[in-house]
Amino acid sequence: MPADTPGRPRASPPAAEPASARRTPSKPRSAAEHRKSSKPAMEKRRRARVNASLAQLKALILDALSQDSARHSKLEKADILEMTVRHLRSVRRVHMTAALSADPAVLGKYRAGFNECLAEVNRFLAGCEDVPADVRSRLLGHLAACLGQLGPSRRTAPPPPAAEVPTPEVYVGSPPLPAFDGPFPPLRPGAAFALPLLQALTGAPPAAPLAGLQGRGVPWRPWLR
Amino acid sequence: MPADTPGRPRASPPAAEPASARRTPSKPRSAAEHRKSSKPAMEKRRRARVNASLAQLKALILDALSQDSARHSKLEKADILEMTVRHLRSVRRVHMTAALSADPAVLGKYRAGFNECLAEVNRFLAGCEDVPADVRSRLLGHLAACLGQLGPSRRTAPPPPAAEVPTPEVYVGSPPLPAFDGPFPPLRPGAAFALPLLQALTGAPPAAPLAGLQGRGVPWRPWLR
DNA sequence: GTTGACACGTGTCTTG
DNA sequence: CAAGACACGTGTCAAC
């Protein structure tokens, strides 16, 4: 989705240059010649290398997701990578959780969960341009506000009555590639209020295919339709 | 400057358009013509897809190893994958051991937080008609999936059926190297776009379970030389 | 038929 | 200069 080309300006004129023969035909026709001929072969080895790792990754990620390996696996190359990325992200957050579990801040846990969800929403929305920008910021702002009044987040002044400034500690993904997920606009919705305590989608899945279809390690390409 | 920018300055074919249609079929050419021209373009998109995931993976693995994301990253494509494989393997071990001790006491809280955020998103989106329905369901589905793989939510499936290493892999070389994760200096000042400060609260570095030999994530190509 | 995925060989650019 | 790495376009082959 991110359009075809996420706007990748590669300012480099093709400069149609018919490379004329300028090779000096004076070569020590010995080993060098065969080195040259092995260039395709080397490329092949390189490919084999990534493919090997890819296969291992596939196995790892497949069973990490408790998806019966092989069965119903039409994972294509890029899917493996994407799934791996997602899995690593999730792994990282549970690690963070583990670090938090040391101290009795259980509330911190709760906040961490909420926060991670927020980050996930942000990440997701970043790759979706069919959702208006203002909606996105409103959503994120709202969520941030919710987080803010979730309880005192230690480290800030204990009684910071005002200024639950939307500075959510979300981890906005890696900047390198997508080029979009920058800092989202600080926006505050007027309607922030207490949170209910409920189980969410028990009976309220608009169309959410749960585990089985979408749930497990499926490709899940958001941009594709 | 090891090509940090995913946008690597390279030739960019401006998709030259062969204006001369040597065959003028009575069919609407707008269809057929673009079909043909999109052949290389599609391949390019595919590549972009894996590269995107690859870049994200690089970032993830790099910070998991607490190495500076850009500095000294001569990581080449296949290296990222291999490092990822090693990391995932080590993570699995950790997970295994962690499963014994930390049980659903705290995890439940985390899930609760995540879950609550999910509910909030759901409620918010319900009153928002300018966001496409499918996006909404996809978001919720994704979040649900995240929650699902967050960990065993009691009442779900019994313990993973011997999630042990089936190790059906033909791992060339590196017999003994169990873990890896050997960050040299566990110190990282800049910490560009690292974790949310939640982690900073506890001062817990991301995954760094075992001290490893083999310095930083060395490519370590077994067969090559 | 088309569409999408993959492996291949080659050109181009960076680096030691 | 060679060695290496990457992106590119194309041919081949399996599926809706």
XYZ file of C-alpha atoms (C1' of nucleotides) in Angstrom:
482
model
C 0.000 0.000 0.000
C 2.253 2.679 0.885
C 1.568 3.385 -2.606
C 3.793 1.555 -4.839
C 6.718 3.658 -4.198
C 6.746 5.255 -0.836
C 8.108 8.235 -2.492
C 11.539 7.125 -2.922
C 13.257 9.771 -4.910
C 16.347 8.335 -6.209
C 17.700 11.331 -7.895
C 19.899 9.687 -10.322
C 19.458 10.264 -13.955
C 19.563 7.092 -15.869
C 21.756 8.915 -18.261
C 21.416 6.368 -20.896
C 24.960 5.580 -21.361
C 25.845 2.941 -23.813
C 28.861 1.630 -22.142
C 31.273 1.387 -24.913
C 33.921 -1.167 -24.830
C 36.748 0.289 -22.945
C 38.168 -2.816 -21.510
C 41.763 -3.315 -22.061
C 41.984 -6.652 -23.700
C 45.309 -7.220 -22.166
C 44.586 -9.615 -19.389
C 46.672 -12.189 -17.764
C 44.401 -14.850 -18.969
C 44.869 -17.179 -16.156
C 43.026 -17.500 -12.931
C 41.487 -14.138 -13.434
C 39.419 -15.374 -16.231
C 37.811 -18.006 -14.189
C 37.275 -15.628 -11.394
C 35.279 -13.609 -13.751
C 33.287 -16.518 -14.886
C 32.503 -17.381 -11.314
C 30.758 -14.172 -10.719
C 27.335 -15.604 -11.317
C 28.259 -18.472 -9.108
C 29.156 -16.193 -6.310
C 25.903 -14.427 -6.557
C 24.310 -17.757 -6.276
C 26.146 -18.498 -3.094
C 25.047 -15.217 -1.716
C 21.485 -16.022 -2.497
C 21.864 -19.390 -0.935
C 23.052 -17.735 2.176
C 20.057 -15.574 2.643
C 17.800 -18.394 1.662
C 19.300 -20.630 4.242
C 18.738 -18.094 6.953
C 15.337 -17.482 5.593
C 14.425 -21.097 5.865
C 15.647 -21.274 9.414
C 13.766 -18.160 10.208
C 10.680 -19.638 8.757
C 10.937 -22.687 10.912
C 11.605 -20.623 13.981
C 8.856 -18.179 13.458
C 6.439 -20.835 12.483
C 6.776 -22.743 15.660
C 7.154 -19.674 17.767
C 3.720 -18.788 16.629
C 2.617 -22.271 17.401
C 1.568 -22.607 13.895
C 1.853 -26.146 12.855
C 4.836 -26.085 10.717
C 4.360 -26.752 7.110
C 0.693 -27.399 7.322
C -1.114 -24.586 5.603
C 1.999 -22.661 5.085
C 2.161 -20.751 1.962
C 4.496 -18.303 3.420
C 6.292 -16.377 0.874
C 9.669 -14.903 1.370
C 8.645 -11.474 2.426
C 5.959 -12.769 4.706
C 8.491 -14.618 6.725
C 10.389 -11.454 7.219
C 7.376 -9.485 8.194
C 6.233 -12.079 10.597
C 9.654 -12.172 12.067
C 9.620 -8.472 12.585
C 6.323 -8.647 14.340
C 7.447 -11.506 16.443
C 10.617 -9.784 17.462
C 8.653 -6.743 18.431
C 6.395 -8.772 20.593
C 9.331 -10.546 22.086
C 10.874 -7.308 22.959
C 7.828 -6.102 24.749
C 7.535 -9.139 26.858
C 11.117 -8.674 27.747
C 10.323 -5.226 28.843
C 7.533 -6.627 30.860
C 9.798 -9.035 32.532
C 12.087 -6.229 33.481
C 9.200 -4.453 35.033
C 8.015 -7.382 36.998
C 10.892 -7.049 39.365
C 9.385 -4.213 41.294
C 5.944 -4.227 42.747
C 4.718 -1.825 40.199
C 1.969 -3.882 38.847
C 0.281 -0.822 37.686
C 3.287 -0.162 35.605
C 2.477 -3.382 33.933
C -0.928 -2.290 33.120
C 0.350 0.896 31.743
C 2.911 -0.945 29.743
C 0.260 -3.038 28.136
C -1.832 -0.074 27.332
C 1.116 1.755 26.029
C 2.226 -1.003 23.807
C -1.188 -1.212 22.346
C -0.954 2.450 21.643
C 2.309 1.965 19.875
C 0.815 -0.805 17.869
C -2.036 1.377 16.810
C 0.352 4.048 15.793
C 2.441 1.667 13.816
C -0.531 0.235 12.120
C -1.966 3.557 11.209
C 1.312 4.701 9.817
C 0.995 2.261 7.021
C -2.568 3.096 6.263
C -3.182 6.169 4.319
C -6.838 5.615 3.849
C -7.486 6.797 7.325
C -7.592 10.546 7.657
C -4.734 12.145 9.437
C -6.840 13.978 11.910
C -8.634 10.848 12.918
C -5.342 9.238 13.535
C -4.062 12.003 15.677
C -7.324 12.214 17.509
C -7.246 8.551 18.244
C -3.699 8.633 19.411
C -4.285 11.717 21.423
C -7.251 10.182 23.074
C -5.365 7.055 23.885
C -2.497 9.055 25.240
C -4.854 10.947 27.437
C -6.319 7.726 28.681
C -2.890 6.551 29.510
C -2.174 9.767 31.252
C -5.034 9.420 33.611
C -4.465 5.825 34.115
C -2.556 6.613 37.172
C 0.533 8.367 38.249
C 3.346 7.394 36.056
C 6.232 7.541 38.382
C 9.150 9.627 37.401
C 7.055 12.599 36.578
C 6.041 14.772 39.405
C 3.680 12.819 41.590
C 1.005 15.427 41.420
C 1.103 16.739 37.943
C -2.428 17.865 37.882
C -2.450 19.639 34.643
C -0.497 18.876 31.601
C -1.087 15.343 30.812
C 0.646 16.530 27.851
C 0.390 14.046 25.115
C 3.890 12.908 25.287
C 3.119 9.303 25.272
C 6.050 7.119 25.654
C 5.258 5.150 22.685
C 7.908 3.727 20.654
C 7.446 5.064 17.244
C 8.927 2.545 15.001
C 12.171 2.530 13.273
C 12.626 5.608 11.230
C 14.665 4.233 8.429
C 12.324 2.806 5.990
C 8.707 3.665 6.023
C 9.597 7.247 6.208
C 6.311 8.078 7.588
C 5.862 7.289 11.141
C 7.299 10.410 12.485
C 6.235 12.038 15.641
C 2.566 12.269 15.578
C 0.993 15.587 16.082
C 0.255 16.464 19.619
C -3.403 16.802 19.714
C -5.767 16.675 22.561
C -9.280 15.554 22.239
C -11.801 17.248 24.360
C -13.392 14.071 25.407
C -11.185 12.120 27.642
C -12.733 10.369 30.515
C -12.553 7.476 32.782
C -11.958 4.144 31.306
C -14.329 1.362 31.678
C -13.201 -1.918 32.882
C -14.324 -4.447 30.485
C -13.416 -7.166 28.220
C -13.329 -5.731 24.825
C -14.248 -7.696 21.891
C -16.211 -10.361 23.572
C -19.081 -10.260 21.258
C -18.176 -7.081 19.552
C -15.964 -7.963 16.712
C -17.023 -5.858 13.800
C -15.554 -8.357 11.505
C -12.512 -9.358 13.341
C -11.528 -12.797 12.375
C -9.981 -14.191 15.419
C -7.462 -16.867 15.848
C -7.631 -19.281 13.069
C -7.800 -16.964 10.201
C -6.215 -13.699 10.815
C -5.095 -14.399 14.265
C -2.058 -16.449 13.865
C 0.896 -15.919 11.774
C -0.761 -14.941 8.646
C 0.756 -12.505 6.292
C -1.754 -9.872 7.042
C -0.977 -7.194 4.603
C -2.900 -4.181 5.678
C -2.407 -2.327 2.544
C -3.719 -5.001 0.317
C -7.347 -4.248 0.186
C 28.254 5.543 6.609
C 27.240 2.183 5.631
C 24.305 3.060 3.609
C 22.080 3.741 6.501
C 19.524 5.355 4.453
C 17.474 2.681 2.965
C 17.268 4.897 0.025
C 20.460 3.956 -1.461
C 21.584 6.157 -4.212
C 21.286 4.027 -7.142
C 20.143 4.209 -10.637
C 16.524 4.876 -10.917
C 14.798 3.951 -14.050
C 12.140 6.531 -14.614
C 10.006 3.873 -16.110
C 10.558 4.971 -19.563
C 7.508 4.563 -21.560
C 7.670 3.102 -24.978
C 5.372 5.457 -26.649
C 5.285 3.441 -29.756
C 2.767 0.735 -29.572
C 3.631 -1.350 -32.465
C 0.495 -3.255 -32.230
C -2.744 -1.527 -32.051
C -5.206 -4.050 -30.932
C -8.730 -2.926 -30.915
C -8.731 -3.530 -27.240
C -8.476 -0.740 -24.772
C -4.797 -0.389 -24.590
C -4.755 1.256 -21.239
C -5.269 -2.086 -19.702
C -2.955 -4.333 -21.594
C -0.273 -1.797 -21.948
C 0.131 -1.178 -18.308
C -0.051 -4.791 -17.507
C 3.007 -5.399 -19.501
C 4.877 -2.455 -18.192
C 4.187 -3.387 -14.628
C 6.177 -6.497 -14.843
C 9.471 -5.108 -13.700
C 7.728 -2.682 -11.450
C 6.056 -5.393 -9.540
C 9.260 -7.156 -8.943
C 10.562 -3.961 -7.616
C 7.723 -3.718 -5.173
C 8.376 -7.182 -4.032
C 11.963 -6.378 -3.409
C 10.988 -3.259 -1.606
C 8.819 -5.337 0.628
C 11.531 -7.629 1.751
C 13.902 -4.771 2.060
C 11.535 -2.900 4.248
C 11.203 -5.806 6.576
C 14.879 -6.292 6.397
C 15.536 -2.767 7.486
C 13.159 -3.098 10.374
C 14.763 -6.321 11.295
C 18.094 -4.684 11.240
C 16.965 -1.991 13.567
C 15.387 -4.473 15.902
C 18.264 -6.828 16.017
C 20.699 -4.042 16.320
C 19.088 -2.591 19.339
C 18.429 -5.947 20.819
C 22.132 -6.363 20.772
C 22.450 -2.872 22.051
C 24.617 -1.846 19.253
C 24.411 1.499 17.776
C 21.992 1.397 15.045
C 24.019 3.061 12.415
C 27.511 3.296 13.623
C 29.582 0.381 12.607
C 26.881 -1.388 10.871
C 28.466 -3.029 8.029
C 25.714 -5.465 8.269
C 24.947 -6.882 4.994
C 21.698 -8.341 4.069
C 22.431 -11.917 4.874
C 24.125 -11.046 8.099
C 21.013 -9.477 9.398
C 19.165 -12.624 8.738
C 21.715 -14.800 10.391
C 21.887 -12.625 13.408
C 18.179 -12.683 13.599
C 18.132 -16.411 13.556
C 20.613 -16.588 16.352
C 18.718 -14.046 18.332
C 15.463 -15.819 17.936
C 17.040 -19.024 19.044
C 18.366 -17.445 22.165
C 15.099 -15.781 22.832
C 13.410 -19.083 22.719
C 15.602 -20.392 25.435
C 14.854 -17.463 27.593
C 11.221 -17.881 27.041
C 11.446 -21.469 28.000
C 13.099 -20.730 31.271
C 10.893 -17.815 31.987
C 7.831 -19.921 31.564
C 8.705 -21.826 34.645
C 8.928 -19.002 37.054
C 6.977 -15.984 36.012
C 3.513 -17.151 35.542
C 0.214 -15.550 34.892
C 0.332 -13.281 37.842
C 1.739 -10.235 36.235
C 1.222 -11.231 32.726
C -2.448 -11.037 33.372
C -2.089 -7.429 34.239
C -0.213 -6.702 31.103
C -2.822 -8.392 29.092
C -5.450 -6.452 30.915
C -3.817 -3.211 29.970
C -3.439 -4.171 26.392
C -6.933 -5.418 26.340
C -8.316 -2.274 27.788
C -6.577 -0.238 25.168
C -8.098 -2.452 22.599
C -11.508 -1.835 24.015
C -10.864 1.849 23.964
C -9.912 1.731 20.357
C -13.006 -0.186 19.596
C -15.221 2.292 21.366
C -13.520 5.194 19.763
C -13.784 3.798 16.310
C -17.400 3.013 16.769
C -18.191 6.686 16.808
C -16.039 7.467 13.890
C -17.512 6.924 10.535
C -14.814 8.474 8.504
C -12.600 5.549 9.000
C -13.215 2.679 6.638
C -14.845 -0.332 8.093
C -12.298 -2.756 6.855
C -9.494 -0.766 8.314
C -11.247 -0.843 11.601
C -11.758 -4.540 11.605
C -8.256 -5.123 10.460
C -6.905 -2.995 13.216
C -8.941 -4.756 15.807
C -8.059 -8.097 14.368
C -4.439 -7.280 14.460
C -4.637 -6.080 18.014
C -6.485 -9.177 19.004
C -3.834 -11.272 17.414
C -1.193 -9.378 19.297
C -3.024 -10.036 22.475
C -3.409 -13.631 21.559
C 0.242 -14.203 21.114
C 1.129 -12.209 24.111
C 1.294 -15.320 26.078
C -0.856 -18.121 27.302
C -4.048 -16.668 28.488
C -5.220 -19.333 30.780
C -8.025 -21.271 29.368
C -6.391 -21.384 26.010
C -4.636 -24.365 24.680
C -2.628 -26.515 27.009
C 1.092 -26.079 27.151
C 2.719 -25.992 23.803
C 3.140 -29.470 22.533
C 6.775 -29.891 23.135
C 7.874 -26.633 21.808
C 11.294 -28.000 22.071
C 13.711 -27.586 19.357
C 12.777 -30.052 16.774
C 15.925 -28.949 15.132
C 15.180 -30.423 11.843
C 17.469 -27.854 10.526
C 20.577 -28.468 8.708
C 22.561 -25.832 10.292
C 25.832 -25.607 8.591
C 28.658 -24.938 10.864
C 28.545 -23.465 14.281
C 27.801 -26.492 16.317
C 28.465 -25.189 19.766
C 27.512 -21.542 19.617
C 24.382 -21.620 21.717
C 23.602 -18.103 22.514
C 25.147 -15.053 21.170
C 23.995 -11.725 22.373
C 27.314 -10.525 23.326
C 27.181 -6.821 23.521
C 30.540 -5.460 24.202
C 29.899 -2.282 25.966
C 26.457 -2.535 27.445
C 26.530 1.132 27.436
C 24.747 3.149 24.955
C 24.585 6.882 25.430
C 22.734 8.180 22.466
C 20.211 5.497 22.237
C 18.563 6.833 19.234
C 14.961 5.898 18.976
C 15.266 3.186 21.488
C 12.678 1.845 23.773
C 10.002 3.765 25.472
C 11.128 5.230 28.640
C 9.269 2.602 30.412
C 12.384 0.676 30.114
C 14.385 3.591 31.288
C 12.371 3.504 34.434
C 13.778 0.223 35.365
C 17.033 0.787 33.689
C 16.835 -2.607 32.211
C 18.625 -3.060 28.992
C 16.899 -5.044 26.350
C 17.671 -8.613 25.902
C 21.156 -9.357 26.889
C 20.940 -12.595 28.694
C 24.156 -14.265 28.080
C 27.540 -12.959 27.668
C 28.795 -14.270 24.464
C 32.040 -14.706 22.923
C 32.305 -13.590 19.440
C 32.168 -9.938 20.164
C 29.529 -8.096 18.369
C 27.262 -9.904 16.113
C 29.901 -11.073 13.842
C 28.770 -12.267 10.532
C 30.925 -15.261 10.859
C 30.635 -16.939 7.587
C 31.536 -20.533 8.086
C 32.062 -21.616 4.602
C 33.634 -18.572 3.232
C 37.196 -18.931 3.989
C -5.444 -16.846 -20.482
C -3.362 -13.778 -16.293
C -1.030 -13.024 -11.976
C 2.473 -13.531 -8.559
C 7.000 -15.686 -6.668
C 11.357 -17.124 -7.364
C 16.214 -17.833 -9.271
C 19.152 -16.267 -12.434
C 22.884 -13.415 -14.817
C 24.465 -8.829 -15.390
C 25.536 -3.897 -14.609
C 26.754 -0.538 -11.447
C 28.746 1.206 -7.450
C 31.590 0.968 -3.014
C 35.914 -0.642 -0.586
C 39.993 -2.499 0.656
C 42.290 -3.456 -10.063
C 39.767 -7.208 -7.714
C 36.209 -8.602 -4.564
C 32.029 -7.919 -2.949
C 27.071 -6.306 -2.467
C 22.891 -4.634 -4.297
C 19.197 -3.655 -7.501
C 17.623 -4.471 -11.738
C 15.055 -6.879 -15.683
C 13.865 -11.324 -17.543
C 12.707 -16.207 -17.996
C 10.462 -19.967 -15.824
C 7.020 -22.174 -13.261
C 3.225 -22.824 -10.236
C -1.478 -21.371 -9.087
C -6.021 -19.216 -8.853
